[in-house]
Amino acid sequence: MTVAEETKRASTAPKGKATLVTQLVEKLREAIRSGAFQPGERLPSEAQMTAEHAVSRTVIREAIAALKSDGLVEPRQGAGVFVLDAPEPVSLPFQNIDRERVSSVIELLELRTAVEIEAAALAAQRRSPQQEEAILARHRDLFMLIEAGEPTAEADFALHLAIAQATNNPRFPEFLAMIGRSVIPRAALNQGEDPASQQSYLMQIHGEHADIVEAISNGEEAAARAAMKLHLRGSLSRYRQAHQRSLSKI
């Protein structure tokens, strides 16, 4: 029987081929994980596995393809199928950040500075009328919270996110969302300060935001870039100073 005939027969067989493939994949995967098949070792031939597992060659080939996509085996032309070393675990970005550590916060602020300076410039170039309205609305929201003496970190992040969205490049808001709202180190910066000092600090932030928003609204790319650079580098400097003050009290 030809491969084409066997494939056609398998595809029209009454019992599910997918189930047989899944079962065989799990058996072979477990054998590899348990060490029954060592890295560098060749798996049994198609004929041997067909006889051992009572399945067609098509099922064998699809199971091998699944194991290959998982990085567990490597078919070699004319030599057979060989077991590979266990793949290294994938390390997702921003998963090992300790936001209680000064170095982690500073690292994130430095990265935000590099990304958001360009985001502000692109927003000045590309914003739509609706996106400009959203930026202005988030800026007003933040100012109202400052005047009311309410927490501002969420609104601060929302403003930066609206600017990132106005780049019309989805990677910028994706980046901010991946880092998360806690990158705004508001509590650390205000810790131990009296209410009047906190209010003064927040009004300074509001002024920096106003310069960014105005430059974006006016379509001034260079001014938007400069205003965002001043704001985020100022945040980085203020965070370092707050940390130094906390160390001096120990």
XYZ file of C-alpha atoms in Angstrom:
250
model
C 0.000 0.000 0.000
C 1.340 3.433 -0.890
C 1.713 6.261 1.641
C -1.102 8.164 -0.087
C -3.426 5.143 0.157
C -2.492 4.616 3.800
C -3.076 8.280 4.621
C -6.482 8.200 2.927
C -7.447 5.039 4.787
C -6.345 6.501 8.107
C -8.276 9.714 7.524
C -11.497 7.788 6.830
C -11.067 5.196 9.551
C -13.960 5.000 12.017
C -11.866 5.510 15.124
C -10.260 8.884 15.695
C -6.736 9.150 14.396
C -6.213 12.257 16.486
C -6.811 10.223 19.637
C -4.286 7.599 18.573
C -1.707 10.285 17.766
C -2.264 11.994 21.120
C -1.939 8.713 23.002
C 1.275 7.801 21.205
C 2.754 11.280 21.696
C 2.120 11.029 25.441
C 3.686 7.563 25.612
C 6.813 8.650 23.753
C 7.063 11.939 25.639
C 6.859 10.098 28.968
C 9.488 7.592 27.806
C 11.828 10.465 26.935
C 11.172 12.296 30.206
C 11.672 9.142 32.297
C 15.009 8.410 30.624
C 13.864 5.287 28.796
C 15.159 7.087 25.707
C 18.312 9.084 26.447
C 19.469 12.258 24.614
C 21.318 11.224 21.461
C 19.584 7.827 21.352
C 17.679 6.764 18.249
C 14.007 5.940 18.577
C 12.730 2.603 17.239
C 12.031 2.538 13.502
C 8.580 3.220 12.052
C 8.118 -0.484 11.447
C 9.055 -1.346 15.037
C 6.742 1.282 16.526
C 3.911 0.281 14.189
C 4.122 -3.270 15.463
C 4.678 -2.300 19.111
C 1.859 0.258 19.366
C -0.561 -1.303 16.845
C -1.020 1.906 14.859
C -0.453 2.949 11.266
C 2.690 4.605 9.901
C 0.683 7.807 9.500
C 0.011 7.914 13.237
C 3.705 7.284 13.914
C 4.751 10.136 11.611
C 2.292 12.615 13.087
C 3.400 11.713 16.609
C 7.041 12.234 15.624
C 6.122 15.586 14.061
C 4.475 16.649 17.337
C 7.533 15.635 19.350
C 9.743 17.503 16.896
C 7.685 20.692 17.331
C 8.154 20.328 21.096
C 11.931 20.192 20.586
C 12.180 16.652 21.943
C 13.355 14.756 18.850
C 15.136 15.401 15.561
C 14.530 13.325 12.414
C 17.753 12.832 10.425
C 17.538 11.875 6.776
C 18.478 8.248 6.285
C 19.492 7.769 9.935
C 16.269 7.798 11.937
C 14.770 9.921 14.707
C 17.014 10.953 17.592
C 16.208 12.232 21.073
C 17.426 15.758 21.821
C 18.589 17.282 25.082
C 15.748 18.721 27.130
C 14.957 22.234 25.878
C 15.917 25.115 28.139
C 12.913 26.693 29.891
C 11.813 29.938 28.253
C 12.313 32.943 30.496
C 9.549 35.483 29.989
C 10.521 39.136 30.315
C 9.764 41.105 33.475
C 8.946 37.957 35.489
C 11.798 38.237 38.011
C 11.312 41.868 39.003
C 11.370 42.611 42.715
C 9.669 45.993 43.021
C 10.850 46.245 46.629
C 14.442 46.415 45.391
C 15.778 49.801 44.370
C 17.806 48.353 41.501
C 14.704 46.773 39.910
C 12.728 50.020 40.037
C 15.640 51.993 38.606
C 16.081 49.447 35.799
C 12.421 49.784 34.844
C 12.498 53.574 35.002
C 15.543 53.651 32.740
C 13.824 51.340 30.270
C 10.610 53.376 30.374
C 12.619 56.516 29.692
C 14.150 55.023 26.547
C 10.796 53.809 25.218
C 8.452 56.608 26.255
C 10.582 59.469 24.957
C 10.057 58.101 21.470
C 6.418 57.298 22.223
C 5.747 60.970 23.002
C 7.360 62.051 19.736
C 5.363 59.524 17.713
C 2.150 60.527 19.482
C 2.777 64.141 18.427
C 3.126 62.944 14.834
C 0.395 60.325 14.593
C -2.344 61.041 17.144
C -5.926 60.999 15.941
C -8.452 63.580 17.236
C -10.006 60.882 19.415
C -6.631 59.884 20.840
C -5.774 63.515 21.551
C -9.065 63.870 23.421
C -8.249 60.749 25.433
C -4.845 62.169 26.421
C -6.420 65.462 27.496
C -9.109 63.614 29.466
C -6.567 61.459 31.320
C -4.573 64.591 32.132
C -7.691 66.256 33.586
C -8.515 63.121 35.571
C -5.067 63.147 37.129
C -5.299 66.833 38.052
C -8.674 66.313 39.727
C -7.232 63.510 41.872
C -4.298 65.707 42.878
C -6.637 68.506 43.944
C -8.817 66.047 45.882
C -5.834 64.521 47.644
C -6.632 61.076 46.224
C -4.112 58.409 45.090
C -2.766 59.216 41.624
C -0.650 56.249 40.503
C -3.454 54.603 38.499
C -4.361 57.853 36.740
C -0.685 58.606 36.076
C -0.286 55.237 34.383
C -3.507 55.776 32.392
C -2.108 59.032 31.001
C 1.134 57.409 29.905
C -0.834 54.536 28.393
C -3.023 56.957 26.411
C 0.139 58.574 25.015
C 1.522 55.158 24.069
C -1.741 54.291 22.309
C -1.541 57.544 20.336
C 1.639 56.274 18.653
C -0.644 53.927 16.693
C 2.040 51.313 17.162
C 0.510 48.579 19.365
C 3.902 47.555 20.730
C 4.199 50.703 22.837
C 1.028 50.124 24.916
C 1.814 46.412 25.027
C 5.181 47.245 26.547
C 3.648 49.445 29.254
C 0.970 46.857 30.014
C 3.651 44.175 30.336
C 5.624 46.240 32.841
C 2.483 47.156 34.778
C 1.183 50.024 36.864
C 3.454 49.383 39.829
C 6.387 50.839 37.907
C 5.080 54.272 39.022
C 7.001 54.434 42.352
C 4.634 56.984 43.881
C 4.565 55.506 47.402
C 8.336 55.289 47.616
C 8.759 58.877 46.503
C 6.215 60.258 48.966
C 7.070 58.084 51.947
C 7.685 60.119 55.063
C 6.812 63.459 53.483
C 4.265 65.816 54.991
C 1.031 66.474 53.035
C 2.173 69.910 51.866
C 5.391 68.483 50.419
C 3.458 65.677 48.730
C 1.068 68.183 47.186
C 3.967 70.296 45.944
C 5.591 67.237 44.408
C 2.382 66.178 42.670
C 1.846 69.649 41.256
C 5.375 69.506 39.862
C 4.487 66.221 38.170
C 1.302 67.800 36.849
C 3.319 70.621 35.310
C 5.669 68.155 33.637
C 2.705 66.216 32.283
C 1.139 69.458 31.038
C 4.247 70.219 28.973
C 4.131 66.740 27.417
C 0.414 66.939 26.653
C 0.687 70.433 25.185
C 3.550 69.430 22.880
C 1.650 66.365 21.665
C -1.531 68.402 21.146
C 0.425 70.966 19.115
C 2.074 68.275 17.027
C 5.539 69.332 18.182
C 7.621 66.187 17.940
C 10.890 67.578 19.338
C 9.151 69.370 22.206
C 7.196 66.228 23.131
C 10.374 64.189 23.170
C 12.173 66.774 25.315
C 9.274 67.125 27.771
C 8.954 63.362 28.268
C 12.712 63.056 28.705
C 12.695 65.777 31.370
C 9.755 64.157 33.156
C 11.029 60.579 33.276
C 14.624 61.464 34.014
C 13.299 63.698 36.776
C 11.317 60.752 38.155
C 14.454 58.623 38.104
C 16.428 61.336 39.907
C 13.684 61.839 42.499
C 13.525 58.111 43.163
C 17.273 57.937 43.734
C 17.083 60.894 46.120
C 14.174 59.335 48.029
C 16.147 56.125 48.399
C 19.202 57.999 49.671
C 17.047 59.807 52.235
C 15.642 56.503 53.455
C 19.176 55.095 53.847
C 20.295 58.136 55.852
C 17.549 57.407 58.408
C 18.746 53.852 59.058
